[in-house]
mmCIF file of C-alpha atoms and ligand atoms in Angstrom:
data_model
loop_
_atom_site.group_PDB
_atom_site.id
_atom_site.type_symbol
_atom_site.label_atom_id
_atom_site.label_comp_id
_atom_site.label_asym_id
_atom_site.label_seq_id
_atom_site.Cartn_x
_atom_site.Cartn_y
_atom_site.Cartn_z
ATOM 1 C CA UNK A 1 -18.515 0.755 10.108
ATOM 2 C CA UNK A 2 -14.995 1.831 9.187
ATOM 3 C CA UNK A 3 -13.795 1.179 6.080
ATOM 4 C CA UNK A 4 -11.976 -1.630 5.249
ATOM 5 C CA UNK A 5 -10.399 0.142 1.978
ATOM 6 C CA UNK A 6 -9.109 2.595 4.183
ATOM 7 C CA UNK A 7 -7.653 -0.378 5.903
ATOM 8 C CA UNK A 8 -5.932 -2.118 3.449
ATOM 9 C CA UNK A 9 -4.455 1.800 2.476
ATOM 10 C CA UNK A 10 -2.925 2.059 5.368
ATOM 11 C CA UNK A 11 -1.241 -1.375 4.962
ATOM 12 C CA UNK A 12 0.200 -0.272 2.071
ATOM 13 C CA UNK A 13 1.241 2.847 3.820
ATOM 14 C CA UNK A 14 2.724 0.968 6.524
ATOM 15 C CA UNK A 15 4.721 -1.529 4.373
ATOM 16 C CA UNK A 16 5.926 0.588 1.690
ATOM 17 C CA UNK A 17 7.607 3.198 4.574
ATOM 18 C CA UNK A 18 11.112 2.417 4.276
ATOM 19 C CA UNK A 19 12.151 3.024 7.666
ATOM 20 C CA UNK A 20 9.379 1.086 9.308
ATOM 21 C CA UNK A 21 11.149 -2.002 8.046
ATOM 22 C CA UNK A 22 14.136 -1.765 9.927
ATOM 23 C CA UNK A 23 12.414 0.353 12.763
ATOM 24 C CA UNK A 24 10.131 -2.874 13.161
ATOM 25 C CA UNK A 25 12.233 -5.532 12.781
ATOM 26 C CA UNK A 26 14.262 -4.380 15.301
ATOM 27 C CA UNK A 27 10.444 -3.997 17.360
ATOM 28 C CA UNK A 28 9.786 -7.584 16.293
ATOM 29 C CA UNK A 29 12.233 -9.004 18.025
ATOM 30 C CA UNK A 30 12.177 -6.927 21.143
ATOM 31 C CA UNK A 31 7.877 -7.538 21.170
ATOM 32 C CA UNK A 32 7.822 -11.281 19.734
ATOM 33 C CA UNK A 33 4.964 -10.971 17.725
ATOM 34 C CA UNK A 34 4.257 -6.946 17.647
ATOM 35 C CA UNK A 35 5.411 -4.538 14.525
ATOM 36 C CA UNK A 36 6.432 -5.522 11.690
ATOM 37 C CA UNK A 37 7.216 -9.184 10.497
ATOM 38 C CA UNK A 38 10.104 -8.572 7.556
ATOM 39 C CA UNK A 39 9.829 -11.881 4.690
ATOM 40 C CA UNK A 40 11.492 -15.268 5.558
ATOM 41 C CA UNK A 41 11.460 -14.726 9.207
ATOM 42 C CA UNK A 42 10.364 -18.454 9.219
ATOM 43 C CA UNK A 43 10.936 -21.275 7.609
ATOM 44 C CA UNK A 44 8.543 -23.251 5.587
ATOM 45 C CA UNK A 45 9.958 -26.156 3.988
ATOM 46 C CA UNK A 46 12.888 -27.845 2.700
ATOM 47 C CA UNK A 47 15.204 -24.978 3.245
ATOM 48 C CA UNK A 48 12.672 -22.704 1.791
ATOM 49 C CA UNK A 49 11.619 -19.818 4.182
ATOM 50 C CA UNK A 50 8.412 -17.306 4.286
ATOM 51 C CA UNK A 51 7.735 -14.871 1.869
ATOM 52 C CA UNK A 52 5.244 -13.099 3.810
ATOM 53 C CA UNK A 53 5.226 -9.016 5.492
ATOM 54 C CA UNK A 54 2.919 -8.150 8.094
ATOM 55 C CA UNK A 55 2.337 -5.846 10.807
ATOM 56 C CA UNK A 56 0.478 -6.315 13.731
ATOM 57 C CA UNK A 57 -0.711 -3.454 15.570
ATOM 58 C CA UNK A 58 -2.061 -4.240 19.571
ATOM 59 C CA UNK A 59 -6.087 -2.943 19.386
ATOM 60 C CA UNK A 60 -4.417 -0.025 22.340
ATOM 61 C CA UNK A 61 -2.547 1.476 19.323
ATOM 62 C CA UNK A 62 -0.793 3.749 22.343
ATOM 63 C CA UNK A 63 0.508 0.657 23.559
ATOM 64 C CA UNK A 64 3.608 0.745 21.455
ATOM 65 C CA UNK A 65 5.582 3.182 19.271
ATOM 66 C CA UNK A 66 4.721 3.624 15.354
ATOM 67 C CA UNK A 67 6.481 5.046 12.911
ATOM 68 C CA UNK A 68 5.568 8.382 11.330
ATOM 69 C CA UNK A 69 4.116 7.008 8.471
ATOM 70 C CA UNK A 70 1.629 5.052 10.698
ATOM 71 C CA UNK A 71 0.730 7.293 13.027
ATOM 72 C CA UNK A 72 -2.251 9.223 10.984
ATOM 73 C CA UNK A 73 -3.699 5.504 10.539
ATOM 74 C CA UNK A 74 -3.569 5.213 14.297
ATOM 75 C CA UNK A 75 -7.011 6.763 14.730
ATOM 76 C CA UNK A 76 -9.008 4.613 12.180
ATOM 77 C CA UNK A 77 -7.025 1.103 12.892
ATOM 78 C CA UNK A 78 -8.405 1.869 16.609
ATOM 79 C CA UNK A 79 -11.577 1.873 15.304
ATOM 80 C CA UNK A 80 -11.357 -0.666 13.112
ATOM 81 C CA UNK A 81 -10.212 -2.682 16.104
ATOM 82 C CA UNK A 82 -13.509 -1.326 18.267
ATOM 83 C CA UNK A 83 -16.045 -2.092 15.345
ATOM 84 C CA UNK A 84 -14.101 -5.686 15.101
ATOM 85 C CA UNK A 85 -14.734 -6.485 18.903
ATOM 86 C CA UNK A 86 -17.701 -5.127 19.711
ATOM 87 C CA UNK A 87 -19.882 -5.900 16.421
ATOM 88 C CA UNK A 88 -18.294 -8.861 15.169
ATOM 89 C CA UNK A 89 -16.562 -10.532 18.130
ATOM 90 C CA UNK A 90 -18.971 -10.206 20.754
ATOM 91 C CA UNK A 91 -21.573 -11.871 19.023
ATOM 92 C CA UNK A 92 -19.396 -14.690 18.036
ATOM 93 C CA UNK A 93 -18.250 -14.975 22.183
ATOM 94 C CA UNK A 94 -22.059 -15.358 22.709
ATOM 95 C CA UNK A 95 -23.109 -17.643 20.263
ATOM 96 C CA UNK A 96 -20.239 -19.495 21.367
ATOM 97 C CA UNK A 97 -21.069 -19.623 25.240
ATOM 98 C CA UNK A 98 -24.868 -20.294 24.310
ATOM 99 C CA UNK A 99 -23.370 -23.263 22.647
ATOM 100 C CA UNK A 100 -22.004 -24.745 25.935
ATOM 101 C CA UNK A 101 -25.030 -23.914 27.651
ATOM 102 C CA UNK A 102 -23.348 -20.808 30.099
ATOM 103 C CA UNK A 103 -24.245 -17.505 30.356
ATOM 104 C CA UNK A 104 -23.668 -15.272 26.931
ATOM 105 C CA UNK A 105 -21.248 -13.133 28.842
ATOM 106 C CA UNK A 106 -19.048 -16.055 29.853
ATOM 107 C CA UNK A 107 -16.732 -15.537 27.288
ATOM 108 C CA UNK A 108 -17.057 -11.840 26.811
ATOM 109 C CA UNK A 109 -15.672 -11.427 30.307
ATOM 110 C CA UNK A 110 -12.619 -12.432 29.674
ATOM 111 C CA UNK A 111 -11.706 -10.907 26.248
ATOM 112 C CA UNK A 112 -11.784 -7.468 27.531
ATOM 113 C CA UNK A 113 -10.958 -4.737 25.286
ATOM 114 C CA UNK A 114 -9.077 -2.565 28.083
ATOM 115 C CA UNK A 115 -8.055 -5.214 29.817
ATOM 116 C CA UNK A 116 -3.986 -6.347 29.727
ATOM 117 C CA UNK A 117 -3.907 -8.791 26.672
ATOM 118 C CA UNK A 118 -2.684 -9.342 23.126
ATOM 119 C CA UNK A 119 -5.737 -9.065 20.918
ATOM 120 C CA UNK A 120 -4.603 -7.326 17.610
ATOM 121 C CA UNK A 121 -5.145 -5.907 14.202
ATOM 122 C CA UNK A 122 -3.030 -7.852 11.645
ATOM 123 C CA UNK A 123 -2.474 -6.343 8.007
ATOM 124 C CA UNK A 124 -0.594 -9.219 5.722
ATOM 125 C CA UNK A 125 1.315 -9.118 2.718
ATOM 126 C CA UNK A 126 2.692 -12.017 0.194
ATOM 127 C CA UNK A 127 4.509 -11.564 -2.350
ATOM 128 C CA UNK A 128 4.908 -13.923 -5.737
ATOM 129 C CA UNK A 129 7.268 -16.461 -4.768
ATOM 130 C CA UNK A 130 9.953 -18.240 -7.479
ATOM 131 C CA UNK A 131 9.182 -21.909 -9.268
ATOM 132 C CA UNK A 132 11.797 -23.130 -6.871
ATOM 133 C CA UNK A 133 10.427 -22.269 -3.901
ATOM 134 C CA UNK A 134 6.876 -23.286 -5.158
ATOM 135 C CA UNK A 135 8.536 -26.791 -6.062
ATOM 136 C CA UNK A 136 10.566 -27.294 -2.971
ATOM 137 C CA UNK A 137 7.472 -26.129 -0.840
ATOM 138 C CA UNK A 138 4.613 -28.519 -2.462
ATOM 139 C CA UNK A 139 3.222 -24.757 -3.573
ATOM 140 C CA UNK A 140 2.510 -23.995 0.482
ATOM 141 C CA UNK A 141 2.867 -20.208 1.871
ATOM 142 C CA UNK A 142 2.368 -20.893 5.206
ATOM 143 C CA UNK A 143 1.885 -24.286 6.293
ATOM 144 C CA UNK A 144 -1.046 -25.615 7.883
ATOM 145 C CA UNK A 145 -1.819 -24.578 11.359
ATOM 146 C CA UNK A 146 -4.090 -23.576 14.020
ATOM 147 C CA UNK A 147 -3.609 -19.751 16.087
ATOM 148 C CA UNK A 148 -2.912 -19.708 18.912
ATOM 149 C CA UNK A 149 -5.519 -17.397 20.512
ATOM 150 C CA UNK A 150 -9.132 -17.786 20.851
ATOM 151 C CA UNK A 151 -10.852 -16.580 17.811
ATOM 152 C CA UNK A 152 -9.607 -14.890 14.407
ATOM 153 C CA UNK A 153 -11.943 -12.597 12.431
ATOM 154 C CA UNK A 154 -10.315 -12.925 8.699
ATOM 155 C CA UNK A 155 -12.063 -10.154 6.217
ATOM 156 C CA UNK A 156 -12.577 -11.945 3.364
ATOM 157 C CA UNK A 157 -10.522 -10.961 0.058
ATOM 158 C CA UNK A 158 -10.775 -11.909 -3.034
ATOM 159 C CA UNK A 159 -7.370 -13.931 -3.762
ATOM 160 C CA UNK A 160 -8.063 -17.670 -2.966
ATOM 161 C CA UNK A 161 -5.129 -19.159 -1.030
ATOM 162 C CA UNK A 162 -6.530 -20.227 2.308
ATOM 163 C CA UNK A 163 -7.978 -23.686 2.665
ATOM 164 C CA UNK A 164 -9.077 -25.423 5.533
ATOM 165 C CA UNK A 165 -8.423 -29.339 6.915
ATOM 166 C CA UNK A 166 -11.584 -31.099 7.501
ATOM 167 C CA UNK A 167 -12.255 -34.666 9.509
ATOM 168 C CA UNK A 168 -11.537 -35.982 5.945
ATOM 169 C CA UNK A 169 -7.589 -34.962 6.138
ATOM 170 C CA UNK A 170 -8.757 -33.050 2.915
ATOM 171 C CA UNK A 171 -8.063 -29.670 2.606
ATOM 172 C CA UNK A 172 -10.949 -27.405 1.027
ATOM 173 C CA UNK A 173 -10.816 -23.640 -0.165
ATOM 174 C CA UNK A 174 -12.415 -20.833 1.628
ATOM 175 C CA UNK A 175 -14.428 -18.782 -1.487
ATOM 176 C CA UNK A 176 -14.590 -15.295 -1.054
ATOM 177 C CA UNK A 177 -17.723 -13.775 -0.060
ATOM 178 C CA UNK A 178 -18.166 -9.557 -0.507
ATOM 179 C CA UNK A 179 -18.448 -8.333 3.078
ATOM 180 C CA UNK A 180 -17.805 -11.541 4.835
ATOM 181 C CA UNK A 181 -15.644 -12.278 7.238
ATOM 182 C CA UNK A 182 -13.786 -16.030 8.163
ATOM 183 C CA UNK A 183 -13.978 -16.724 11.755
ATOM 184 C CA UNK A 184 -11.845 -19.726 12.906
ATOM 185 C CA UNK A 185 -11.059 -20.956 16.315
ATOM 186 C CA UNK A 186 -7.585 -21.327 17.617
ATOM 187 C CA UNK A 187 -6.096 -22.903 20.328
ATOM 188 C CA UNK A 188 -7.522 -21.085 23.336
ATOM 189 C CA UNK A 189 -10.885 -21.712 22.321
ATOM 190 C CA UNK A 190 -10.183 -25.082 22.249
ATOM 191 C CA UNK A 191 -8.636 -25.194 25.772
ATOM 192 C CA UNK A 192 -11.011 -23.268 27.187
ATOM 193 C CA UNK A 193 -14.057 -25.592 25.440
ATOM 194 C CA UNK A 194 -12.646 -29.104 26.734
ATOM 195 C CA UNK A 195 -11.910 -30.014 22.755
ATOM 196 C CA UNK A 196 -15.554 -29.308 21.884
ATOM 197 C CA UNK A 197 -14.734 -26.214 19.933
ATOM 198 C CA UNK A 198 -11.583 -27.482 17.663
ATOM 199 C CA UNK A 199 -9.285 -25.074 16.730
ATOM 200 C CA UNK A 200 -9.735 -24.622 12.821
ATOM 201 C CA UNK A 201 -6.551 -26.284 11.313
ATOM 202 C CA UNK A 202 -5.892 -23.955 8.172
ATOM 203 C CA UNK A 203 -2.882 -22.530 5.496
ATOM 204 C CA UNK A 204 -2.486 -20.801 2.832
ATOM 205 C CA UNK A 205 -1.439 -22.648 -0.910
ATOM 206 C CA UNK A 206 -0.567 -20.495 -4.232
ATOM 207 C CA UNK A 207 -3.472 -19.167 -5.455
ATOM 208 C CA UNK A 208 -5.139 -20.687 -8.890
ATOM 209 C CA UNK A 209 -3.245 -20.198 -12.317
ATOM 210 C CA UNK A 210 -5.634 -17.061 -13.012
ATOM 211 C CA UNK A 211 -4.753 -15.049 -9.699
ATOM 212 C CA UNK A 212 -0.834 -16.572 -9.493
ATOM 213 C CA UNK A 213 -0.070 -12.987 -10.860
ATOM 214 C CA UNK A 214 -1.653 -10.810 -8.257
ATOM 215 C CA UNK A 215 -0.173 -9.760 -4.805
ATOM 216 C CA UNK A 216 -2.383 -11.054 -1.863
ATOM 217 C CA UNK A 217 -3.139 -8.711 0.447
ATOM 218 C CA UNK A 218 -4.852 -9.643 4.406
ATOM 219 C CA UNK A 219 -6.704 -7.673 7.096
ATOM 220 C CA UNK A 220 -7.083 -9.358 10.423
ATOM 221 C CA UNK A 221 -8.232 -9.195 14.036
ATOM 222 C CA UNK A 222 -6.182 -11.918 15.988
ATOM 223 C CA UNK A 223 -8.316 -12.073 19.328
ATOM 224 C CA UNK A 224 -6.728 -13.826 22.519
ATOM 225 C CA UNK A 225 -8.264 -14.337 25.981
ATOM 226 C CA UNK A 226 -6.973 -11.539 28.725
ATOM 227 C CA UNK A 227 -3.368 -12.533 29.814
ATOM 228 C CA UNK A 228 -3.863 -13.638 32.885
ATOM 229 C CA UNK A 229 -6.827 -15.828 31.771
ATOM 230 C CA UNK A 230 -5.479 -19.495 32.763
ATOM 231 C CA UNK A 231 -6.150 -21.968 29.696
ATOM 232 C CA UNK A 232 -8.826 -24.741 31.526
ATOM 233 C CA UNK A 233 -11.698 -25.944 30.237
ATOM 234 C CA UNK A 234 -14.984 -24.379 31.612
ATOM 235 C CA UNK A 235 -15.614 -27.340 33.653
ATOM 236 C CA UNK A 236 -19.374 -25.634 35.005
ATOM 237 C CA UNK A 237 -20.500 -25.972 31.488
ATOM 238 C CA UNK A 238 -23.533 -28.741 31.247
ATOM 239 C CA UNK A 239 -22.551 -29.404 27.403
ATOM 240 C CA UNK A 240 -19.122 -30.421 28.605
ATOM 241 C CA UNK A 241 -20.499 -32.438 31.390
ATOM 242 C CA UNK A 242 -22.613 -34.114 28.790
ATOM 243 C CA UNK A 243 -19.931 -35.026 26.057
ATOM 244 C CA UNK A 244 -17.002 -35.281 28.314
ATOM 245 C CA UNK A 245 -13.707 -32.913 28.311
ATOM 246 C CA UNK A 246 -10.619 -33.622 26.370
ATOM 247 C CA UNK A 247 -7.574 -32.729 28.232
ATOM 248 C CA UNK A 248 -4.001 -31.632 26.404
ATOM 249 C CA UNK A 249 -2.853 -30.738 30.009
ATOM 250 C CA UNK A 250 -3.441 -31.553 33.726
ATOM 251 C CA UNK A 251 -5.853 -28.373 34.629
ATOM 252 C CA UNK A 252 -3.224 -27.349 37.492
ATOM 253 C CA UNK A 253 -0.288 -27.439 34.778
ATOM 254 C CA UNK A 254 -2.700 -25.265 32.274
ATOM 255 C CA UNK A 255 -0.436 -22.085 30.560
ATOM 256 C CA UNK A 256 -1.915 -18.312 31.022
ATOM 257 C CA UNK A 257 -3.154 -16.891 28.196
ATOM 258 C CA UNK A 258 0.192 -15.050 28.378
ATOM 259 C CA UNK A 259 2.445 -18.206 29.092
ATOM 260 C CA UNK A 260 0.588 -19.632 25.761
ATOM 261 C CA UNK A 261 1.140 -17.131 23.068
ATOM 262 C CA UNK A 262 5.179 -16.382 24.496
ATOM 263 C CA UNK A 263 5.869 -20.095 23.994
ATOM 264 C CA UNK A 264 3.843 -20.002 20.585
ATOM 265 C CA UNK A 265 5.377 -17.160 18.960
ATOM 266 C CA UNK A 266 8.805 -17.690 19.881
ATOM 267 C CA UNK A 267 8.893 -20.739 18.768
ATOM 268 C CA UNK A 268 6.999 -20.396 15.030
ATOM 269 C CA UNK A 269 8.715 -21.006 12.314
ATOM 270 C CA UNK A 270 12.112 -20.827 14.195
ATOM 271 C CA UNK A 271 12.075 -24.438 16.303
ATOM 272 C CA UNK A 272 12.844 -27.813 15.129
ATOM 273 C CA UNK A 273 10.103 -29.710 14.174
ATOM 274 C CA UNK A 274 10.036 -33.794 14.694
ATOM 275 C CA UNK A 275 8.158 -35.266 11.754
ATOM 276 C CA UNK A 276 5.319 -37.641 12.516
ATOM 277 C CA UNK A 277 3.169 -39.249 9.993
ATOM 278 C CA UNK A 278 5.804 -39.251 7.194
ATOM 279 C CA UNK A 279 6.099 -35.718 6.761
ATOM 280 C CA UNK A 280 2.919 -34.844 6.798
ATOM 281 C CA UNK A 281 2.093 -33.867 10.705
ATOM 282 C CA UNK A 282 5.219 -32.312 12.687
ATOM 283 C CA UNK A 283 5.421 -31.981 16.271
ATOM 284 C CA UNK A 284 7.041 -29.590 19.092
ATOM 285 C CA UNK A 285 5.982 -29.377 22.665
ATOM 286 C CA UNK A 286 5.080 -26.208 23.767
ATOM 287 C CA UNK A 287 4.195 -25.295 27.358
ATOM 288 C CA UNK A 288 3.922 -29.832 27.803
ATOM 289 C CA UNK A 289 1.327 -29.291 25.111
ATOM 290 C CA UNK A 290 2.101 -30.790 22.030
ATOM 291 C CA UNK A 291 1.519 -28.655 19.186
ATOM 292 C CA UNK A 292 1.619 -29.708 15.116
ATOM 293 C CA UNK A 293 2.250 -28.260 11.925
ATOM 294 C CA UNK A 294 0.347 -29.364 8.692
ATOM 295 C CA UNK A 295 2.030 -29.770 5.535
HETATM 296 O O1 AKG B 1 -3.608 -15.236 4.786
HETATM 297 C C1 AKG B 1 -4.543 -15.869 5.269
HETATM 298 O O2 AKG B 1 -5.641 -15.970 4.682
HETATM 299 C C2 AKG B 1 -4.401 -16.560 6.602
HETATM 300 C C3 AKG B 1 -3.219 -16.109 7.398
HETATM 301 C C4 AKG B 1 -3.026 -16.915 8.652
HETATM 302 O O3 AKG B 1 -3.468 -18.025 8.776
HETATM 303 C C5 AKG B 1 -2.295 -16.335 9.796
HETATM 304 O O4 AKG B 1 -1.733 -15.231 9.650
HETATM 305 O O5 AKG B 1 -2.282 -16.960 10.880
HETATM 306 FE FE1 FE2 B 2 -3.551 -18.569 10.879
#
């Protein structure tokens, strides 16, 4: 397997190039959610925006242009990207199609690899934020949420921060296991499982007193459906016929794959939000789906 060390290196490489910042943020906003994310692109809370870097790198890392001090990663993110799919994915995609009683290729079909898509290698920076913004924040990075694609493969790291919301409406932390990864479901999943797969609402808080000190550092694989895959449940399946399906949209008015993540990304962290639920739960419609934001 490629080496996730070698991973996180080339983050650093990537992040600490001073060109690729402006290079990228000028790809950012041509792309939407390709290249480099500079900090408070978004805003979190009270005023208060991100202060977050990453750079997200399409698993074709031909697709798009790099700068120089990428471009002798390029090689081993590809493969990190391959090993990700085919070792880790793929076997996720089956257990998950097993679980809805269809064939174990059902979902593999449609998260090809060379097909035209988004799927994508994420490396993730945050940096120590001030008492202020802690304060004005309730001490949340990145407010609670669910992706928008199918499946995310997070490789675990050592800095707790990420929690998840269970049926409770408490959140929990994720402890770090050596070698493990964190898969959560996102939004397609959900879609495409009639509700019986729930995308995994999660955020990220400041870490405990005895890591506040250290910089937090993420390597992901962000997986999404092909494009052109329409968003409807997989009616056929005899689980779903069972239990029932849970609908956010008629199936005829159901977004791409494509149509999904544009409205998604454009609008995170940049729309207005209308608070539900005190401010606890905010709202925007996306695509006539309505989509929410966890504080
Ligand atoms: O930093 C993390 O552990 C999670 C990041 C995350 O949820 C995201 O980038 O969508
Ligand atoms: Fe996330």
């Amino acid at each position: 397997m490629p080496s996730i060390p070698r991973a996180f290196f080339a983050r650093h490489a990537i992040l600490a190039f001073p060109n690729a910042r402006a290079f990228h943020r000028r790809l950012f906003s041509i792309y939407g959610e390709q290249g480099y994310k500079p900090r408070q692109y978004w805003h979190i809370d009270n005023g208060v925006r991100d202060q977050l870097e990453h750079y997200n790198i399409n698993r074709d890392v031909t697709k798009r242009e790099h700068p120089l001090a990428v471009r002798p990663f390029l090689p081993e993110i590809e493969a990190f990207a391959k090993h990700t799919h085919f070792n880790i994915l793929h076997p996720v995609l089956r257990l998950l199609a097993l679980g809805l009683e269809l064939p174990e290729d059902e979902l593999i079909k449609i998260h090809g690899f060379d097909a035209v898509g988004e799927t994508y290698v994420r490396f993730m920076k945050y940096y120590p934020r001030t008492q202020d913004e802690e304060a004005k924040t309730n001490n949340v990075w990145l407010k609670g949420h669910t992706d928008f694609g199918s499946i995310t493969v997070l490789y675990s790291q050592p800095i707790a921060a990420l929690q998840i919301l269970g049926k409770d409406g408490q959140w929990r932390w994720v402890k770090h296991i050596e070698n493990a990864v964190v898969i959560n479901a996102g939004d397609a999943m959900e879609f495409l499982s009639g509700g019986y797969y729930k995308g995994t609402i999660h955020r990220v808080v400041q870490p405990p007193k005895d890591q506040q000190h250290l910089t937090r550092s993420g390597v992901f694989y962000f997986v999404m459906p092909d494009d052109a895959v329409k968003l409807a449940p997989l009616a056929h399946s005899p689980v779903l016929q069972r239990v029932g399906i849970e609908r956010r949209v008629p199936d005829d008015e159901a977004p791409t794959m494509e149509e999904w993540r544009r409205g998604r990304t454009s609008a995170y962290g940049q729309s207005e939000l209308t608070a539900e639920d005190g401010r606890k739960v905010e709202a925007e419609v996306i695509n006539g789906v309505v989509v929410k934001h966890y504080n």
